[in-house]
Each structure stands twice: as C-alpha cells, then as structure tokens.
Coordinates of C-alpha atoms in Angstrom, one line a residue:
Chain A
X31 CA 9.2 -16.9 24.6
X32 CA 6.6 -19.1 24.9
X33 CA 4.4 -16.9 26.8
X34 CA 4.9 -14.1 24.2
X35 CA 3.9 -16.8 21.4
X36 CA 0.6 -16.8 23.1
X37 CA -0.1 -13.4 23.7
X38 CA 0.4 -12.9 20.4
X39 CA -1.4 -15.6 19.2
X40 CA -4.6 -14.5 21.2
X41 CA -4.2 -11.2 19.5
X42 CA -3.7 -12.4 16.4
X43 CA -7.2 -14.6 16.8
X44 CA -9.4 -11.4 18.5
X45 CA -8.0 -9.9 15.2
X46 CA -9.5 -12.4 12.7
X47 CA -12.6 -12.3 14.5
X48 CA -13.0 -8.6 14.5
X49 CA -12.0 -8.2 10.7
X50 CA -13.9 -11.0 10.0
X51 CA -17.4 -9.2 11.8
X52 CA -16.0 -6.1 10.0
X53 CA -16.3 -7.6 6.4
X54 CA -19.4 -9.5 6.9
X55 CA -21.0 -6.4 7.9
X56 CA -19.8 -4.4 5.1
X57 CA -20.8 -7.2 2.5
X58 CA -24.0 -8.3 4.1
X59 CA -25.1 -5.8 6.8
X60 CA -24.7 -2.6 5.4
X61 CA -26.2 -2.2 2.0
X62 CA -29.5 -3.8 2.6
X63 CA -30.5 -6.8 0.6
X64 CA -27.7 -8.6 -1.0
X65 CA -30.1 -10.6 -3.2
X66 CA -31.6 -7.4 -4.8
X67 CA -28.4 -5.9 -5.5
X68 CA -27.1 -8.6 -7.1
X69 CA -29.9 -9.2 -9.4
X70 CA -30.2 -5.6 -9.9
X71 CA -32.9 -3.2 -10.1
X72 CA -35.3 -4.4 -12.3
X73 CA -35.2 -8.3 -10.6
X74 CA -38.9 -9.8 -10.0
X75 CA -39.9 -10.3 -6.6
X76 CA -40.2 -13.5 -6.8
X77 CA -36.6 -14.2 -8.5
X78 CA -35.2 -12.1 -5.0
X79 CA -36.8 -13.9 -2.4
X80 CA -35.7 -16.9 -4.2
X81 CA -32.1 -16.0 -4.3
X82 CA -32.4 -15.0 -0.8
X83 CA -33.9 -18.6 0.4
X84 CA -30.8 -20.1 -1.8
X85 CA -27.9 -17.5 -0.3
X86 CA -30.0 -18.3 3.3
X87 CA -30.5 -14.5 3.5
X88 CA -33.8 -15.2 5.5
X89 CA -32.0 -16.0 8.8
X90 CA -31.0 -14.0 11.2
X91 CA -27.3 -11.9 10.2
X92 CA -25.8 -13.7 13.8
X93 CA -27.0 -17.2 12.3
X94 CA -25.4 -16.5 9.0
X95 CA -22.3 -15.7 10.0
X96 CA -21.9 -18.1 12.3
X97 CA -22.8 -20.1 9.1
X98 CA -20.3 -18.6 7.2
X99 CA -17.2 -18.7 9.8
X100 CA -18.2 -22.0 10.4
X101 CA -18.1 -22.9 6.8
X102 CA -15.0 -21.1 5.8
X103 CA -12.7 -23.2 8.5
X104 CA -14.2 -26.5 7.4
X105 CA -13.1 -25.1 3.9
X106 CA -16.5 -24.6 2.6
X107 CA -16.3 -20.7 1.3
X108 CA -20.0 -20.8 -0.1
X109 CA -21.1 -20.9 -3.7
X110 CA -20.2 -18.9 -6.4
X111 CA -23.9 -16.9 -7.7
X112 CA -22.3 -16.5 -11.1
X113 CA -19.8 -19.2 -11.7
X114 CA -22.6 -21.7 -9.4
X115 CA -19.0 -23.5 -8.5
X116 CA -17.8 -23.8 -4.7
X117 CA -15.6 -20.4 -3.9
X118 CA -13.1 -22.3 -2.3
X119 CA -12.7 -24.5 -5.6
X120 CA -12.4 -21.2 -7.2
X121 CA -9.7 -19.7 -4.7
X122 CA -7.4 -22.3 -4.6
X123 CA -7.4 -22.7 -8.0
X124 CA -6.5 -18.8 -8.5
X125 CA -4.0 -18.9 -5.4
X126 CA -1.8 -21.4 -6.7
X127 CA -1.4 -17.8 -9.2
X128 CA -1.0 -15.4 -6.9
X129 CA 1.0 -17.3 -4.1
X130 CA 3.6 -17.8 -6.6
X131 CA 3.5 -14.5 -8.1
X132 CA 3.9 -12.7 -4.5
X133 CA 6.5 -15.0 -3.6
X134 CA 8.3 -14.6 -7.0
X135 CA 8.6 -11.1 -6.3
X136 CA 9.5 -11.1 -2.6
X137 CA 12.8 -12.9 -3.9
X138 CA 13.5 -10.8 -6.7
X139 CA 12.9 -8.0 -4.7
X140 CA 15.5 -9.5 -2.2
X141 CA 18.2 -10.8 -4.7
X142 CA 18.2 -6.8 -6.1
X143 CA 18.1 -4.8 -2.6
X144 CA 20.5 -6.9 -0.8
X145 CA 23.6 -6.8 -2.9
X146 CA 22.6 -2.6 -3.4
X147 CA 22.1 -1.3 -0.2
X148 CA 25.4 -3.3 1.1
X149 CA 27.2 -2.0 -1.8
X150 CA 25.8 1.9 -0.9
X151 CA 26.4 1.4 2.8
X152 CA 30.3 0.1 2.5
X153 CA 30.5 3.3 0.0
X154 CA 28.6 5.6 2.0
X155 CA 29.3 8.9 0.8
X156 CA 30.5 7.7 -2.7
X157 CA 29.1 8.5 -5.9
X158 CA 27.4 4.7 -5.9
X159 CA 26.1 5.8 -2.6
X160 CA 24.5 8.9 -4.1
X161 CA 23.2 7.2 -7.6
X162 CA 21.8 4.0 -5.3
X163 CA 19.7 7.1 -3.0
X164 CA 18.5 8.5 -6.3
X165 CA 17.8 5.4 -8.1
X166 CA 15.8 3.9 -5.4
X167 CA 13.8 7.2 -4.5
X168 CA 12.8 7.1 -8.1
X169 CA 12.1 3.5 -7.9
X170 CA 9.0 4.4 -4.8
X171 CA 7.7 6.8 -6.9
X172 CA 7.1 5.0 -10.0
X173 CA 3.9 2.9 -10.1
X174 CA 3.9 -0.4 -10.3
X175 CA 1.4 -0.7 -13.1
X176 CA 2.8 1.9 -14.8
X177 CA 6.5 0.1 -14.6
X178 CA 4.5 -2.8 -15.8
X179 CA 3.3 -1.8 -19.3
X180 CA 6.6 0.0 -20.3
X181 CA 8.2 -4.0 -19.1
X182 CA 5.5 -5.0 -21.8
X183 CA 6.2 -2.3 -24.9
X184 CA 10.6 -3.2 -23.7
X185 CA 10.5 -7.2 -23.9
X186 CA 6.8 -8.1 -25.2
X187 CA 6.3 -5.9 -27.9
X188 CA 9.4 -4.7 -29.2
X189 CA 12.0 -7.6 -27.9
X190 CA 9.3 -10.3 -28.0
X191 CA 11.3 -12.1 -25.2
X192 CA 7.9 -12.5 -23.4
X193 CA 4.7 -12.7 -23.9
X194 CA 2.3 -9.6 -23.2
X195 CA -0.1 -11.3 -20.5
X196 CA -2.0 -14.8 -19.7
X197 CA -0.9 -17.6 -17.8
X198 CA -0.4 -20.8 -19.6
X199 CA -1.5 -22.8 -16.5
X200 CA 1.6 -25.0 -14.1
X201 CA 0.2 -28.6 -16.3
X202 CA 2.1 -26.4 -19.7
X203 CA 5.7 -26.9 -17.8
X204 CA 7.6 -25.2 -14.9
X205 CA 9.7 -22.9 -16.8
X206 CA 6.7 -22.2 -19.1
X207 CA 4.8 -20.8 -15.8
X208 CA 8.0 -19.2 -14.3
X209 CA 8.1 -17.4 -17.1
X210 CA 4.6 -15.7 -17.7
X211 CA 5.0 -14.6 -14.0
X212 CA 8.4 -13.1 -14.7
X213 CA 7.3 -9.7 -15.9
X214 CA 4.5 -9.5 -13.5
X215 CA 7.0 -9.7 -10.8
X216 CA 9.3 -7.5 -11.6
X217 CA 7.1 -4.9 -12.0
X218 CA 5.3 -5.7 -8.4
X219 CA 9.2 -6.4 -7.2
X220 CA 10.6 -2.8 -8.7
X221 CA 9.1 -0.1 -5.3
X222 CA 9.6 -2.9 -2.3
X223 CA 13.0 -3.4 -4.2
X224 CA 13.8 0.3 -3.4
X225 CA 12.7 0.5 -0.1
X226 CA 14.3 -2.8 1.0
X227 CA 17.3 -1.1 -0.6
X228 CA 17.2 1.8 1.6
X229 CA 16.4 0.1 4.7
X230 CA 19.3 -2.6 4.4
X231 CA 21.2 0.7 3.7
X232 CA 20.2 2.9 6.4
X233 CA 20.4 -0.6 8.6
X234 CA 24.1 -1.5 7.7
X235 CA 25.5 2.3 8.1
X236 CA 23.9 2.5 11.8
X237 CA 25.4 -0.7 12.6
X238 CA 28.4 0.1 11.0
X239 CA 28.9 2.9 13.5
X240 CA 28.3 0.8 16.6
X241 CA 31.3 0.4 19.2
X242 CA 31.3 -3.6 18.5
X243 CA 32.1 -2.7 15.0
X244 CA 35.0 0.2 15.8
X245 CA 36.5 -3.7 18.3
X246 CA 36.5 -5.7 15.5
X247 CA 38.4 -3.0 13.5
X248 CA 41.0 -2.5 16.2
X249 CA 41.2 -5.8 16.8
X250 CA 43.0 -5.7 13.2
X251 CA 39.7 -7.0 10.9
X252 CA 39.6 -5.3 7.8
X253 CA 36.5 -3.1 6.9
X254 CA 35.3 -6.0 4.2
X255 CA 36.1 -8.4 7.2
X256 CA 33.8 -6.5 9.7
X257 CA 31.0 -5.6 7.3
X258 CA 30.5 -9.4 6.0
X259 CA 31.2 -11.0 9.8
X260 CA 30.1 -8.8 12.1
X261 CA 27.5 -5.9 10.7
X262 CA 25.9 -7.4 8.4
X263 CA 24.3 -9.9 10.4
X264 CA 22.9 -7.5 13.1
X265 CA 21.6 -5.1 10.4
X266 CA 19.4 -7.9 9.3
X267 CA 17.1 -8.0 11.8
X268 CA 15.5 -4.8 10.9
X269 CA 15.6 -5.6 7.6
X270 CA 14.0 -9.3 8.0
X271 CA 11.1 -7.1 9.6
X272 CA 10.6 -5.3 6.3
X273 CA 10.7 -8.5 4.3
X274 CA 7.8 -10.4 6.2
X275 CA 5.8 -7.2 5.5
X276 CA 6.8 -6.6 2.4
X277 CA 5.0 -10.3 1.7
X278 CA 1.6 -8.9 2.8
X279 CA 1.6 -5.9 0.6
X280 CA 2.7 -8.0 -2.3
X281 CA -0.3 -10.3 -2.1
X282 CA -2.8 -7.2 -2.1
X283 CA -0.2 -5.3 -4.8
X284 CA -0.9 -8.2 -6.8
X285 CA -4.4 -7.4 -7.3
X286 CA -3.9 -4.8 -9.8
X287 CA -0.4 -5.8 -11.3
X288 CA -2.7 -9.1 -12.5
X289 CA -5.2 -6.9 -14.1
X290 CA -2.3 -5.2 -16.1
X291 CA -1.2 -9.2 -17.4
X292 CA -4.3 -10.5 -17.6
X293 CA -3.3 -13.3 -14.7
X294 CA -6.2 -15.5 -14.0
X295 CA -5.2 -14.8 -10.1
X296 CA -8.1 -13.8 -6.9
X297 CA -6.6 -10.3 -8.3
X298 CA -8.6 -10.8 -11.4
X299 CA -11.1 -12.9 -9.5
X300 CA -12.3 -10.3 -7.2
X301 CA -12.4 -7.6 -9.9
X302 CA -14.7 -10.1 -11.7
X303 CA -16.9 -10.7 -8.8
X304 CA -17.4 -6.8 -7.9
X305 CA -18.5 -6.5 -11.5
X306 CA -20.6 -9.6 -11.6
X307 CA -22.2 -8.5 -8.1
X308 CA -20.4 -11.7 -6.9
X309 CA -20.2 -10.6 -3.5
X310 CA -20.1 -14.3 -1.6
X311 CA -16.9 -14.5 -4.0
X312 CA -15.6 -10.7 -2.8
X313 CA -16.3 -11.7 0.9
X314 CA -14.3 -14.6 0.9
X315 CA -11.1 -13.1 -1.0
X316 CA -10.8 -10.4 1.1
X317 CA -11.7 -12.3 4.1
X318 CA -8.3 -15.0 3.1
X319 CA -5.8 -12.2 1.8
X320 CA -6.7 -10.0 5.6
X321 CA -5.7 -13.3 7.1
X322 CA -2.6 -13.3 5.4
X323 CA -1.8 -10.2 6.0
X324 CA -2.7 -10.6 9.8
X325 CA -0.8 -14.2 9.8
X326 CA 2.5 -13.1 8.6
X327 CA 2.4 -10.1 10.7
X328 CA 2.1 -12.6 13.4
X329 CA 4.9 -14.6 11.8
X330 CA 7.1 -11.5 11.6
X331 CA 6.6 -10.6 15.5
X332 CA 7.3 -13.8 16.4
X333 CA 10.4 -14.3 14.5
X334 CA 11.7 -11.2 15.8
X335 CA 11.4 -11.8 19.2
X336 CA 13.1 -15.0 18.5
X337 CA 15.5 -12.6 17.1
X338 CA 15.8 -10.0 19.6
X339 CA 14.5 -11.4 23.0
X340 CA 14.4 -7.9 24.4
X341 CA 10.6 -7.8 22.6
X342 CA 9.4 -10.6 24.7
X343 CA 8.7 -8.4 27.4
X344 CA 7.8 -4.9 25.3
X345 CA 3.8 -4.4 25.1
Chain B
X185 CA 17.8 21.6 1.7
X186 CA 18.6 21.1 -2.1
X187 CA 16.0 18.3 -1.6
X188 CA 13.2 20.4 -0.3
X189 CA 13.0 22.9 -2.7
X190 CA 13.7 20.9 -5.8
X191 CA 10.9 18.5 -4.2
X192 CA 9.0 21.7 -3.6
X193 CA 9.4 22.8 -7.2
X194 CA 7.9 20.0 -8.4
X195 CA 5.3 18.9 -6.2
X196 CA 4.0 23.5 -6.9
X197 CA 4.2 22.6 -10.6
X198 CA 1.2 19.9 -10.6
X199 CA -0.2 22.0 -7.8
X200 CA -0.3 25.1 -9.7
X201 CA -1.7 23.3 -12.5
X202 CA -4.5 21.9 -10.8
X203 CA -5.5 25.3 -9.4
X204 CA -5.2 27.0 -12.9
X205 CA -7.6 24.2 -14.4
X206 CA -10.7 25.1 -12.1
X207 CA -10.7 28.2 -14.3
X208 CA -8.7 27.7 -17.5
X209 CA -7.3 24.8 -19.5
X210 CA -6.2 24.6 -23.3
X211 CA -8.5 22.4 -24.0
X212 CA -11.9 21.1 -23.2
X213 CA -11.3 17.2 -21.2
X214 CA -15.2 16.4 -22.1
X215 CA -15.4 17.4 -26.1
X216 CA -14.6 14.6 -28.5
X217 CA -12.9 16.0 -31.5
X218 CA -12.2 12.7 -33.7
X219 CA -10.5 14.4 -36.3
X220 CA -7.8 15.2 -33.8
X221 CA -7.6 11.8 -32.2
X222 CA -4.2 10.2 -31.0
X223 CA -2.1 13.0 -32.1
X224 CA 1.3 12.9 -31.1
X225 CA 3.0 15.6 -28.9
X226 CA 4.1 18.9 -30.9
X227 CA 2.3 21.2 -32.7
X228 CA -0.9 23.0 -31.1
X229 CA -1.0 20.1 -28.7
X230 CA 2.4 20.1 -27.0
X231 CA 1.7 16.3 -25.0
X232 CA -0.3 14.9 -27.9
X233 CA -4.1 14.2 -27.8
X234 CA -5.8 10.8 -26.9
X235 CA -8.2 8.7 -28.3
X236 CA -11.1 11.0 -28.3
X237 CA -8.8 13.6 -29.5
X238 CA -8.8 15.5 -26.1
X239 CA -5.8 17.5 -25.2
X240 CA -3.5 15.9 -22.8
X241 CA -1.9 18.9 -21.4
X242 CA -5.7 19.8 -20.3
X243 CA -6.3 16.1 -19.1
X244 CA -2.7 15.7 -17.0
X245 CA -4.1 19.2 -15.3
X246 CA -7.7 18.2 -14.8
X247 CA -6.2 14.9 -13.4
X248 CA -4.0 16.5 -10.9
X249 CA -7.1 18.1 -9.4
X250 CA -8.4 14.7 -8.7
X251 CA -5.1 13.1 -7.6
X252 CA -3.8 16.1 -5.2
X253 CA -7.7 17.0 -4.1
X254 CA -8.2 12.6 -3.3
X255 CA -4.5 12.4 -1.6
X256 CA -4.9 15.5 0.3
X257 CA -8.6 15.1 1.6
X258 CA -7.7 11.4 2.7
X259 CA -4.4 12.6 5.0
X260 CA -6.7 15.0 6.2
X261 CA -8.9 12.1 7.5
X262 CA -5.7 10.0 8.4
X263 CA -4.6 13.3 10.4
X264 CA -7.8 13.9 11.9
X265 CA -8.6 10.8 13.6
X266 CA -5.5 9.0 13.9
X267 CA -3.6 12.4 15.6
X268 CA -6.6 12.4 18.7
X269 CA -6.0 8.9 18.6
X270 CA -2.6 8.9 19.2
X271 CA -2.7 11.6 21.5
X272 CA -5.5 10.1 23.9
X273 CA -3.3 6.5 23.2
X274 CA -0.1 8.0 25.0
X275 CA -2.1 10.2 27.1
X276 CA -3.2 6.8 29.0
X277 CA -0.6 4.4 28.2
X278 CA -0.9 1.3 29.0
X279 CA -4.7 1.7 30.2
X280 CA -7.3 -0.2 28.5
X281 CA -8.2 2.9 26.1
X282 CA -4.6 2.7 24.7
X283 CA -5.0 -0.9 24.2
X284 CA -7.9 -0.4 22.3
X285 CA -6.6 1.8 20.3
X286 CA -3.0 0.2 19.8
X287 CA -5.2 -3.4 18.6
X288 CA -7.7 -1.6 16.5
X289 CA -4.3 0.3 14.7
X290 CA -3.1 -3.0 14.1
X291 CA -6.3 -4.5 12.8
X292 CA -6.5 -1.5 10.2
X293 CA -3.4 -2.6 9.5
X294 CA -4.9 -5.6 8.0
X295 CA -6.7 -4.1 5.4
X296 CA -4.6 -2.7 3.0
X297 CA -6.3 0.5 1.3
X298 CA -7.1 -1.9 -2.1
X299 CA -8.9 -4.5 0.6
X300 CA -10.8 -0.9 1.9
X301 CA -11.7 0.2 -1.3
X302 CA -12.6 -3.1 -3.1
X303 CA -15.2 -4.1 0.1
X304 CA -16.3 0.1 -0.7
X305 CA -16.4 -0.3 -4.0
X306 CA -18.5 -3.7 -3.6
X307 CA -20.9 -2.3 -1.4
X308 CA -22.0 1.6 -2.6
X309 CA -20.1 1.1 -6.0
X310 CA -16.6 3.0 -7.5
X311 CA -16.5 6.7 -7.1
X312 CA -14.0 9.2 -6.1
X313 CA -15.1 9.7 -2.8
X314 CA -15.0 5.9 -1.8
X315 CA -11.4 6.4 -2.7
X316 CA -10.9 8.9 -0.2
X317 CA -12.5 7.0 2.2
X318 CA -10.7 4.3 1.5
X319 CA -7.0 6.1 1.9
X320 CA -8.2 8.0 4.3
X321 CA -9.0 4.8 7.0
X322 CA -6.0 3.2 5.8
X323 CA -4.3 6.7 6.9
X324 CA -5.5 6.8 10.0
X325 CA -3.6 3.7 12.5
X326 CA -0.1 5.6 10.7
X327 CA -1.1 8.9 12.0
X328 CA -2.0 7.7 15.6
X329 CA 1.2 5.7 15.8
X330 CA 3.4 8.3 14.9
X331 CA 1.4 10.8 17.3
X332 CA 1.9 8.4 20.2
X333 CA 5.2 7.3 20.2
X334 CA 6.4 10.9 19.5
X335 CA 3.8 12.0 22.1
X336 CA 5.0 8.7 25.1
X337 CA 9.1 10.3 24.6
X338 CA 7.4 13.8 25.6
X339 CA 5.3 12.9 28.6
X340 CA 8.2 11.9 30.3
X341 CA 10.2 15.0 29.9
X342 CA 9.9 18.0 32.7
X343 CA 8.0 20.2 31.3
X344 CA 5.1 18.1 30.8
X345 CA 5.9 17.0 34.2
X346 CA 6.0 21.0 35.3
X347 CA 2.5 21.5 33.7
X348 CA 1.3 18.7 35.5
X349 CA 2.1 20.1 38.4
X350 CA 0.6 23.1 37.5
X351 CA -2.6 21.4 37.5
X352 CA -3.0 20.9 33.7
X353 CA -5.6 17.8 32.6
X354 CA -4.5 15.2 30.4
X355 CA -6.6 16.4 27.4
X356 CA -5.2 20.3 28.0
X357 CA -1.6 18.7 28.1
X358 CA -1.7 16.6 25.2
X359 CA -3.3 20.0 23.5
X360 CA -1.3 22.6 24.7
X361 CA 1.8 21.0 25.1
X362 CA 2.3 17.7 23.3
X363 CA 0.6 18.9 19.9
X364 CA 2.8 21.4 19.3
X365 CA 5.8 19.0 20.0
X366 CA 5.0 16.8 17.5
X367 CA 3.4 19.4 14.7
X368 CA 6.6 18.7 12.5
X369 CA 6.8 15.0 12.9
X370 CA 3.0 15.2 11.5
X371 CA 4.4 17.0 8.8
X372 CA 7.4 15.5 7.4
X373 CA 5.1 12.5 7.8
X374 CA 1.9 14.3 6.1
X375 CA 3.7 14.6 3.1
X376 CA 4.9 11.1 2.9
X377 CA 1.3 10.2 2.9
X378 CA 0.4 12.2 0.5
X379 CA 2.6 10.9 -2.0
X380 CA 1.6 7.6 -0.9
X381 CA -2.2 9.0 -1.8
X382 CA -0.8 10.1 -5.0
X383 CA 0.1 6.6 -5.8
X384 CA -2.6 4.7 -4.1
X385 CA -5.2 7.0 -5.7
X386 CA -3.7 6.2 -9.2
X387 CA -3.9 2.6 -8.4
X388 CA -7.6 2.7 -7.4
X389 CA -8.5 4.8 -10.6
X390 CA -6.0 2.1 -12.4
X391 CA -8.4 -1.0 -11.8
X392 CA -11.6 1.3 -12.3
X393 CA -12.1 1.9 -8.2
X394 CA -11.5 5.9 -8.7
X395 CA -13.4 8.5 -10.0
X396 CA -15.5 7.8 -12.2
X397 CA -15.6 8.8 -15.9
X398 CA -16.1 11.7 -17.4
X399 CA -13.5 13.6 -14.5
X400 CA -10.3 13.1 -15.8
X401 CA -7.8 10.8 -13.9
X402 CA -4.3 9.8 -13.8
X403 CA -5.3 6.3 -12.8
X404 CA -7.7 5.9 -15.6
X405 CA -5.6 7.9 -18.5
X406 CA -3.1 5.2 -17.4
X407 CA -5.9 1.9 -18.0
X408 CA -7.2 3.6 -21.1
X409 CA -4.0 3.8 -22.8
X410 CA -2.7 0.5 -22.2
X411 CA -4.5 -1.0 -25.6
X412 CA -3.1 1.7 -27.2
X413 CA 0.4 1.8 -26.0
X414 CA 2.0 -0.3 -28.7
X415 CA 1.1 2.8 -31.4
X416 CA 0.8 5.7 -29.1
X417 CA 3.2 5.6 -26.4
X418 CA 2.6 8.8 -25.2
X419 CA -0.7 8.1 -24.0
X420 CA 0.7 6.0 -21.3
X421 CA 4.1 8.1 -20.9
X422 CA 2.2 11.3 -20.2
X423 CA 0.2 10.2 -17.1
X424 CA 3.0 7.7 -15.9
X425 CA 5.5 10.6 -16.1
X426 CA 2.8 13.0 -14.1
X427 CA 2.5 10.7 -11.7
X428 CA 6.0 10.1 -11.1
X429 CA 7.2 13.5 -10.9
X430 CA 4.5 14.6 -8.6
X431 CA 5.2 11.7 -6.2
X432 CA 9.0 12.0 -6.7
X433 CA 8.6 15.9 -5.6
X434 CA 6.3 15.0 -2.9
X435 CA 8.8 12.4 -1.3
X436 CA 12.0 14.6 -2.0
X437 CA 10.2 17.5 0.0
X438 CA 9.6 15.2 2.7
X439 CA 12.9 14.4 3.3
X440 CA 13.7 17.6 3.2
X441 CA 11.1 18.8 5.7
X442 CA 12.7 15.9 8.0
X443 CA 16.3 17.2 7.7
X444 CA 15.0 20.8 8.3
X445 CA 12.3 19.8 10.7
X446 CA 13.5 16.5 13.1
X447 CA 15.7 17.6 15.9
X448 CA 16.9 13.3 15.5
X449 CA 18.3 13.8 12.1
X450 CA 19.7 17.2 12.4
X451 CA 21.7 16.2 15.5
X452 CA 22.6 12.9 13.5
X453 CA 23.7 15.2 10.6
X454 CA 25.6 17.2 12.8

C-alpha cells in the first residue's frame, strides 16, 4: 500500500508540475506581452514598460516561472493588478464561499442519491424503478444554471423563502450563510445526484446478482437483511469513487452557479479578473482549482486502493 | 429500442430546425422590433419575442445551429485525436508511449472544460471557436480511454494473433482490425459526448465565453433572460427546455445505441 501510495504521489507531483507549466505558458508566454494586454491597445509605451517592470516581465520566462511557483508554495500568489491586494488573500476570502458551496452540494447530492438509488435497485423493474430511471435521465439533461434560475423564480421571487442572490458573509451567522447557499447547492447537486443515483442503482443491482448474496439468502436471511448487511457495503466501492470525482466537478461547476446567484466566490473572482484583464488572478485561481482536482483524484485513488487491495498492483 | 426511437426523434427535430435555419427562419434574428418586444407565446409569435422583439422560434433555430456545430466539432476533435492515441497506447501496452499517453490523459482530466475555456478566453478572448477548442480538448482523453480500454481486450483475441502471425504490423492491425471492432463503442461514446458538449456550450455561452452577439446561442439567451425572468418567464423557459429536450434526446439515443450495439449489454439483457 505504501509503495502504491508513493507511486501515485510521484505521479501527482509530475501532473502538478506539468499543469503549472501549461498554465504559465498559456497565460504569460503564448499571447505576447501580458502588460500590453492588461493595459489595452491605447496605453503609452512608458506605462507598459513600467507595468512590465512591476510584474517582473522584463526577466526571462524560466526565472518568472520559478519565482511564480516558489511564491505559490510560500503562499504568495502575487499582487492583483486591478485590486492592488495580495491574490492569496483574495483567493482565501473567496474560498470560504466556494468550498462550503461544493461541500454542501456534495452532501445534498449524496443524501438524495443514496435512498433513491437503493430504492430503485431493491425494486428493480417496478414502477418506482422506472420512475427513478426517468427522473434521473431528466436530471442529467437539465443544465444546472437553468435549474438555478427556476429555483430563484419559485423559492425566491414567488415564495420569498430565500434571497435571489448575494451572500451575507459568515459574520452574519452560520444559519444565514447556509440559507444563502441552499438554492445554489440544490442547483449544483441535481445533475450530480442523478448521476450518483444511477451509479448506486447499477452497482447495487450488480452486487445483488453475486454468488455471496445468493448464499446469504440460502442461509435464511431476508431480502432486506441481505441488502443492508451485505450488498450495500460491497456496492459502495464504485459509488465512493464517483463521489470523490464529483467533488472536483462541483468545485469547477460552482464557477457558473456563483454567477447565477451573484455569490462572491472563486468563480465570480475569475470572471471579474477576465473582464479586468487581471491575468495574475486568473492564473492563480486556475492553478488552485487544477491543484484541487488533482489532489482529490489522488485521494480517491488511495481510498480505492485501500478498499480494494487488487488495485494496488494495477498499472 | 423505444429509447433509441424517442431520443432519435427528439434530437432529429432540433437538427432539422438547425438545418432549416440556414435557408429560412420565421423572423430575422438580428433585426430589432421594439414595438413587438416581450410578446408572450401565441398568435404570430408561437414562442413569443425577446426584449429586442426578436422571434424566439427563429432564435431557438439559429441557437440550435450554434450548439450542434460546437458540440459536433468538439466531438470530432476528441475522436480525431483521442482514438489514434488510444489505439497507439493499446498497441504498445506497457511501453513508455503508453505511459506518456495515459499520464497525459490524466493531466487533461485535471482541467475541466470550463477551466480550459477560462484559460483560452483569458488569452484570446471569448468566441464560439474557443468554446469548440475547450470542449474538444476535454473530449480527447475520454475517447483515448474508451478506445484503449476496448482495444486492450481485443489485442488478446485469436483473430488479432492470426493477423500478427500473418505478418501484419501493429499500425495495420490497429487500423484494419481493432478500429472496426471498437467503432460501435465509439459511436455510443460519441453520442454521450455530443450531449455533454451541448450542455458545456450552453454553460460557456451563459457566462459569456461562447458565441458572441449578435449570433444567438441557447446559453446566452438564458443569460439575457435572467434579469427579466420575473415578468417574462418564457424568455428562460424556451431556450432552457430546448437544451433539456436536445440533451435528453441524445442521452436516450446513447442508451438505445448501447443496448443495440454493445454486445456486453445485449448479453446481460438476454
């Protein structure tokens, strides 16, 4: 297990290094002069030169890359060109909205998908099962940002139960914060819950067809006992993998949903940065999100290998 | 089979609408008609009009064109690059080439389509072409994985062994024997990626990273509808339902095709 973990960790580090080079090249090397891009076409050459010096663009790309990476490792993401504040501070502030939102959506998605998937698998072929298949098929087809707009119309505009957007800040109390994130989390969770319910259903159906389930039934256990004691635990392995992978997608998916609800999270930050041509912010946020995705994938791999020892030897 | 027919019909309606929009639309999607702005569905405007007085039927038809074109080309890019990579990885299983291709795949997987689009947009500015590239890049590892997985099991089969004994090289075997045998799987995966592409294009257009005005796109129609949703809900319902029906149709088609073409599913059902 240790050797497998080390191998995966090495692979993760290589992925991170290559990803950082790709992001750095995309933002700083390929398009020409970032200072010119940030200031626009009408900027005077003196202003461009001053910004180039301020951003360190007069140095070699390798030197700039190294200082960017070592800075990030120290927690120094640079200074935002538009806001004139440290990018690390801006990212940290916004992370306190994006991260809880992704976690909230993940909890909701799991809470919906588990009972629905189990119910459908336990009553395979019944009206309930057909209903679940139809509903999840629809859930996957609905764009989450459109669903978010419908939720706003129903629960914010017509019923007035939630606000249509914005975030009061965690200083306003935990409950107020959670309330503000509820509609965005539901919108984010719907497609993920549909996917997860389908995975849960098919994994459980596969497990219920295994020999050990038949043996347990032959021993005299009822269908319900077999389902809860034996089948469910074994069906959880693929489901847990999907949950892990979904977290990365939720973090990236939150970028769009934050725009629907005007939540001041990482997503809003990155779009504001694009509009203001604040490339340093875009670079840092994208790197951070890619880091999150790679880290979660690594943890999922480890968890999977821990649960299923056969995978440790696999390539 | 029912899923295939129903899904095929749903998708065909939008493909036909998109095709017809090249030669005819009920109204002009670039003309402003303030006198008829925000008309509810009915009468001479079956789906109503938007805040510029543009006919929503025409907007949906031209929007379908953009969505389908972006998703289709993105699937093309994914298949065009991913399938050869998957075939090469399977043909050289365990070699450095296989390792490089698979690790490269892992790396691209770390960049969700939205992040690729953000990077491209930050550099080159928003456009439909950038949306195509972003979704296309994201499709490459998907097709590479599916192809490699299916091809690996084929390489152990006897007919491949026979081809090797007959003196055929790895490239020729991959093209002449492996590719035709993974084609069914690729068609199914292509349908699924096509529907994901429609969703991704809508998401990118919604946040302004896709097709730019005045070209109508379903995602941007939704973005424009957002501020008017309380008094003109049809502006959000029409493009939203179009996306749902198109994606649902493609997903049903994908399921139906898998039932029809994938021998493992056929066997499990029998």
